[in-house]
Amino acid sequence: MDIEESPQETFGDDPQIGSFVKEIAGAIPGIDEAMSFAEVMKLVQNMKFSCIVFDTAPTGHTLRLLSFPSLLDKGLGKIMSLKNKFGGMFQQMQNMFGGQMQTPEQMEDRMESLKKVIEEVNKQFKNPDLTTFICVCIPEFLSLYETERLVQELTKFEIDVNNIIINQVLFPEPGGSCGLCNARSKMQQKYIDQIGDLYEDFHVAKLPLQREEVRGKKSLESFSQHLLHPYEEEYKKLLPK
């Protein structure tokens, strides 16, 4: 969600204060993700859902979202510093505009309101009874590296993470002569073994690579069965004994 579409409750109806806060907030890393999640939470407050799935952006964006409250704290500190240095100038400008211009205190109140929304989001993230994080990766070096970095950072943020999904796992056809398939499968298995060693206490699910895109309700329902009934067990039954 673009920052221009942020809820009116956060920024108010005043165009001057709205423009000021949007300009500052737009420069803060993670603001788009934070405001998007806050908007989703507002939309579902009065609705009944047993589970909400928040599909996060790539690792870097997600980590910026989680660090947003501390960044906002620093931003508020800078605003307070400016208020103390230029408070007199703000007052003179306000008098020039007939008292219509927003004061630094009013701007600070708006930022504090935004900060409370994000803190509530963070609080919900850290409650293991309400939130868990499921990492999705593919069995390749870079994806494994990003997953390891993500798990370490989630642990620092005290966010529950006990599940990893390994997607696009290649299971060669038994007795097949595809050299490329066998080579890719062997390469993937090396990283799958590393994930098993690194996260032996995690629940790790392996989803098979599909011949076609998984799109549409029926395809998703069929593919999701692999989360409940591991394909690997079925595959082992096909292998020659």
Tab-separated table of C-alpha atoms in Angstrom:
chain	number	residue	atom	x	y	z
A	1	MET	CA	0.000	0.000	0.000
A	2	ASP	CA	1.337	3.410	-0.937
A	3	ILE	CA	1.867	5.854	1.904
A	4	GLU	CA	-0.595	8.215	0.193
A	5	GLU	CA	-3.336	5.679	0.913
A	6	SER	CA	-2.674	5.569	4.680
A	7	PRO	CA	-5.746	5.760	6.936
A	8	GLN	CA	-7.164	9.200	7.637
A	9	GLU	CA	-7.305	8.365	11.334
A	10	THR	CA	-3.531	8.294	11.403
A	11	PHE	CA	-2.787	11.533	9.606
A	12	GLY	CA	-5.966	13.556	10.168
A	13	ASP	CA	-7.766	15.759	7.649
A	14	ASP	CA	-5.440	18.758	7.788
A	15	PRO	CA	-3.526	18.899	4.460
A	16	GLN	CA	-0.511	20.656	6.004
A	17	ILE	CA	0.079	18.163	8.811
A	18	GLY	CA	-0.805	15.265	6.529
A	19	SER	CA	1.746	16.333	3.947
A	20	PHE	CA	4.427	16.880	6.591
A	21	VAL	CA	3.937	13.510	8.288
A	22	LYS	CA	3.712	11.647	4.971
A	23	GLU	CA	6.940	13.231	3.778
A	24	ILE	CA	8.791	12.191	6.942
A	25	ALA	CA	7.182	8.760	7.165
A	26	GLY	CA	7.819	8.031	3.503
A	27	ALA	CA	11.564	8.291	4.114
A	28	ILE	CA	11.529	5.690	6.910
A	29	PRO	CA	12.476	2.130	5.828
A	30	GLY	CA	9.645	-0.363	6.336
A	31	ILE	CA	6.855	2.232	6.496
A	32	ASP	CA	4.939	0.766	3.536
A	33	GLU	CA	4.920	-2.725	5.062
A	34	ALA	CA	4.045	-1.418	8.525
A	35	MET	CA	1.136	0.693	7.309
A	36	SER	CA	-0.120	-2.157	5.124
A	37	PHE	CA	-0.221	-4.530	8.086
A	38	ALA	CA	-1.860	-1.889	10.282
A	39	GLU	CA	-4.531	-1.369	7.628
A	40	VAL	CA	-5.185	-5.112	7.379
A	41	MET	CA	-5.574	-5.328	11.151
A	42	LYS	CA	-8.117	-2.486	11.103
A	43	LEU	CA	-10.123	-4.156	8.354
A	44	VAL	CA	-10.401	-7.482	10.190
A	45	GLN	CA	-11.065	-6.134	13.680
A	46	ASN	CA	-14.829	-6.462	13.302
A	47	MET	CA	-14.761	-9.633	11.199
A	48	LYS	CA	-14.487	-13.241	12.284
A	49	PHE	CA	-11.456	-15.107	10.989
A	50	SER	CA	-9.789	-18.102	12.584
A	51	CYS	CA	-6.495	-17.357	10.844
A	52	ILE	CA	-4.953	-14.413	8.988
A	53	VAL	CA	-2.069	-15.057	6.582
A	54	PHE	CA	0.234	-12.076	6.075
A	55	ASP	CA	2.430	-12.784	3.050
A	56	THR	CA	5.486	-10.678	3.764
A	57	ALA	CA	7.850	-9.028	1.325
A	58	PRO	CA	11.416	-10.359	0.835
A	59	THR	CA	13.695	-10.690	3.851
A	60	GLY	CA	15.114	-7.141	3.804
A	61	HIS	CA	11.688	-5.493	3.740
A	62	THR	CA	10.374	-7.770	6.476
A	63	LEU	CA	13.289	-6.989	8.789
A	64	ARG	CA	12.809	-3.256	8.200
A	65	LEU	CA	9.179	-3.646	9.192
A	66	LEU	CA	10.164	-5.323	12.462
A	67	SER	CA	12.710	-2.608	13.285
A	68	PHE	CA	10.296	0.202	12.428
A	69	PRO	CA	9.277	1.203	16.020
A	70	SER	CA	12.893	1.836	17.053
A	71	LEU	CA	13.518	3.851	13.880
A	72	LEU	CA	10.406	5.888	14.564
A	73	ASP	CA	11.659	6.576	18.091
A	74	LYS	CA	14.808	8.096	16.614
A	75	GLY	CA	12.712	10.110	14.162
A	76	LEU	CA	10.590	11.530	16.973
A	77	GLY	CA	13.758	12.448	18.823
A	78	LYS	CA	14.957	14.450	15.818
A	79	ILE	CA	11.600	16.193	15.535
A	80	MET	CA	11.783	17.151	19.216
A	81	SER	CA	15.294	18.473	18.661
A	82	LEU	CA	14.069	20.630	15.769
A	83	LYS	CA	11.174	21.851	17.862
A	84	ASN	CA	13.520	22.943	20.637
A	85	LYS	CA	15.873	24.696	18.191
A	86	PHE	CA	13.296	26.386	15.997
A	87	GLY	CA	10.277	26.619	18.295
A	88	GLY	CA	10.390	30.419	18.205
A	89	MET	CA	10.484	30.478	14.416
A	90	PHE	CA	7.513	28.110	14.240
A	91	GLN	CA	5.572	30.423	16.545
A	92	GLN	CA	6.346	33.474	14.392
A	93	MET	CA	5.294	31.652	11.240
A	94	GLN	CA	2.087	30.555	12.929
A	95	ASN	CA	1.307	34.168	13.808
A	96	MET	CA	2.006	35.236	10.219
A	97	PHE	CA	-0.555	32.698	8.949
A	98	GLY	CA	-3.183	33.770	11.449
A	99	GLY	CA	-2.710	30.759	13.726
A	100	GLN	CA	-3.748	28.318	10.996
A	101	MET	CA	-0.398	26.576	10.721
A	102	GLN	CA	0.065	23.347	12.708
A	103	THR	CA	2.372	23.569	15.730
A	104	PRO	CA	5.316	21.185	16.325
A	105	GLU	CA	3.355	19.750	19.261
A	106	GLN	CA	0.466	18.825	16.982
A	107	MET	CA	2.868	17.240	14.503
A	108	GLU	CA	4.461	15.287	17.327
A	109	ASP	CA	1.029	14.054	18.466
A	110	ARG	CA	0.341	12.698	14.985
A	111	MET	CA	3.660	10.883	14.901
A	112	GLU	CA	2.999	9.462	18.369
A	113	SER	CA	-0.354	8.169	17.106
A	114	LEU	CA	1.405	6.447	14.211
A	115	LYS	CA	3.986	5.006	16.576
A	116	LYS	CA	1.266	3.464	18.791
A	117	VAL	CA	-0.257	1.689	15.802
A	118	ILE	CA	3.107	0.187	14.827
A	119	GLU	CA	3.918	-0.796	18.416
A	120	GLU	CA	0.613	-2.660	18.599
A	121	VAL	CA	1.563	-4.499	15.426
A	122	ASN	CA	4.942	-5.431	16.948
A	123	LYS	CA	3.278	-6.571	20.174
A	124	GLN	CA	1.049	-8.898	18.208
A	125	PHE	CA	4.043	-10.226	16.284
A	126	LYS	CA	5.771	-11.206	19.540
A	127	ASN	CA	2.816	-13.129	20.987
A	128	PRO	CA	3.383	-16.830	20.100
A	129	ASP	CA	-0.274	-17.582	20.831
A	130	LEU	CA	-1.313	-15.166	18.082
A	131	THR	CA	1.545	-15.143	15.591
A	132	THR	CA	4.042	-17.554	14.121
A	133	PHE	CA	6.425	-17.062	11.218
A	134	ILE	CA	6.764	-19.714	8.507
A	135	CYS	CA	9.894	-19.410	6.377
A	136	VAL	CA	9.625	-20.455	2.733
A	137	CYS	CA	12.782	-21.189	0.758
A	138	ILE	CA	14.113	-23.232	-2.132
A	139	PRO	CA	17.041	-25.687	-1.843
A	140	GLU	CA	19.761	-23.390	-3.139
A	141	PHE	CA	22.659	-21.560	-1.495
A	142	LEU	CA	21.337	-17.986	-1.578
A	143	SER	CA	17.894	-18.976	-0.338
A	144	LEU	CA	19.428	-21.016	2.487
A	145	TYR	CA	21.605	-18.019	3.450
A	146	GLU	CA	18.587	-15.662	3.479
A	147	THR	CA	16.561	-18.131	5.540
A	148	GLU	CA	19.337	-18.440	8.114
A	149	ARG	CA	19.600	-14.651	8.355
A	150	LEU	CA	15.832	-14.342	8.713
A	151	VAL	CA	15.584	-16.979	11.456
A	152	GLN	CA	18.395	-15.327	13.437
A	153	GLU	CA	16.751	-11.896	13.199
A	154	LEU	CA	13.300	-13.250	14.081
A	155	THR	CA	14.818	-14.833	17.171
A	156	LYS	CA	16.336	-11.478	18.152
A	157	PHE	CA	12.917	-9.875	17.748
A	158	GLU	CA	11.394	-12.637	19.943
A	159	ILE	CA	9.063	-13.795	17.179
A	160	ASP	CA	7.953	-17.425	17.124
A	161	VAL	CA	9.505	-19.348	14.222
A	162	ASN	CA	9.471	-23.165	14.150
A	163	ASN	CA	8.459	-24.038	10.612
A	164	ILE	CA	10.295	-24.056	7.291
A	165	ILE	CA	8.840	-24.940	3.906
A	166	ILE	CA	11.306	-26.031	1.214
A	167	ASN	CA	9.615	-25.381	-2.103
A	168	GLN	CA	10.411	-26.615	-5.630
A	169	VAL	CA	12.141	-29.805	-4.501
A	170	LEU	CA	12.982	-31.980	-7.501
A	171	PHE	CA	12.109	-35.671	-7.199
A	172	PRO	CA	13.505	-37.417	-10.339
A	173	GLU	CA	11.307	-40.027	-11.954
A	174	PRO	CA	12.335	-43.479	-10.699
A	175	GLY	CA	14.434	-45.214	-13.319
A	176	GLY	CA	14.579	-42.054	-15.433
A	177	SER	CA	17.645	-41.204	-17.507
A	178	CYS	CA	17.515	-37.413	-17.188
A	179	GLY	CA	21.088	-36.467	-16.276
A	180	LEU	CA	20.176	-32.844	-15.574
A	181	CYS	CA	17.335	-33.894	-13.267
A	182	ASN	CA	19.583	-36.226	-11.299
A	183	ALA	CA	22.352	-33.594	-11.039
A	184	ARG	CA	19.922	-30.902	-9.847
A	185	SER	CA	18.376	-33.293	-7.351
A	186	LYS	CA	21.805	-34.155	-5.947
A	187	MET	CA	22.657	-30.434	-5.629
A	188	GLN	CA	19.346	-29.739	-3.897
A	189	GLN	CA	19.821	-32.625	-1.496
A	190	LYS	CA	23.064	-31.044	-0.251
A	191	TYR	CA	21.179	-27.924	0.877
A	192	ILE	CA	18.222	-29.906	2.199
A	193	ASP	CA	20.664	-31.830	4.423
A	194	GLN	CA	22.155	-28.522	5.628
A	195	ILE	CA	18.700	-27.222	6.516
A	196	GLY	CA	18.076	-30.447	8.437
A	197	ASP	CA	21.314	-29.972	10.383
A	198	LEU	CA	20.718	-26.279	11.105
A	199	TYR	CA	17.075	-26.627	12.100
A	200	GLU	CA	16.765	-30.088	13.575
A	201	ASP	CA	14.175	-28.818	16.092
A	202	PHE	CA	12.026	-27.222	13.371
A	203	HIS	CA	9.182	-28.760	11.442
A	204	VAL	CA	10.472	-28.883	7.851
A	205	ALA	CA	8.107	-29.589	4.945
A	206	LYS	CA	9.337	-30.399	1.426
A	207	LEU	CA	7.058	-29.457	-1.460
A	208	PRO	CA	7.716	-31.052	-4.870
A	209	LEU	CA	8.480	-29.075	-8.012
A	210	GLN	CA	5.405	-29.056	-10.261
A	211	ARG	CA	5.200	-29.453	-14.021
A	212	GLU	CA	2.838	-26.462	-14.228
A	213	GLU	CA	2.105	-23.315	-12.244
A	214	VAL	CA	-0.036	-23.774	-9.161
A	215	ARG	CA	-2.874	-21.351	-9.883
A	216	GLY	CA	-6.561	-21.409	-9.084
A	217	LYS	CA	-8.496	-22.775	-6.129
A	218	LYS	CA	-8.481	-26.428	-7.197
A	219	SER	CA	-4.742	-26.454	-7.894
A	220	LEU	CA	-3.995	-24.779	-4.567
A	221	GLU	CA	-6.188	-27.203	-2.646
A	222	SER	CA	-4.508	-30.157	-4.333
A	223	PHE	CA	-0.991	-28.782	-3.823
A	224	SER	CA	-1.678	-27.914	-0.169
A	225	GLN	CA	-2.193	-31.599	0.588
A	226	HIS	CA	1.577	-31.981	0.444
A	227	LEU	CA	1.753	-29.972	3.666
A	228	LEU	CA	-0.428	-32.558	5.417
A	229	HIS	CA	0.792	-35.678	3.598
A	230	PRO	CA	4.498	-35.381	2.688
A	231	TYR	CA	5.146	-36.230	-0.953
A	232	GLU	CA	8.530	-37.663	-0.006
A	233	GLU	CA	6.821	-40.650	1.646
A	234	GLU	CA	4.856	-41.370	-1.532
A	235	TYR	CA	7.987	-40.962	-3.632
A	236	LYS	CA	9.942	-43.499	-1.579
A	237	LYS	CA	7.274	-46.109	-2.326
A	238	LEU	CA	7.924	-45.625	-6.064
A	239	LEU	CA	11.659	-46.265	-5.784
A	240	PRO	CA	12.944	-49.759	-6.703
A	241	LYS	CA	13.784	-51.863	-3.685
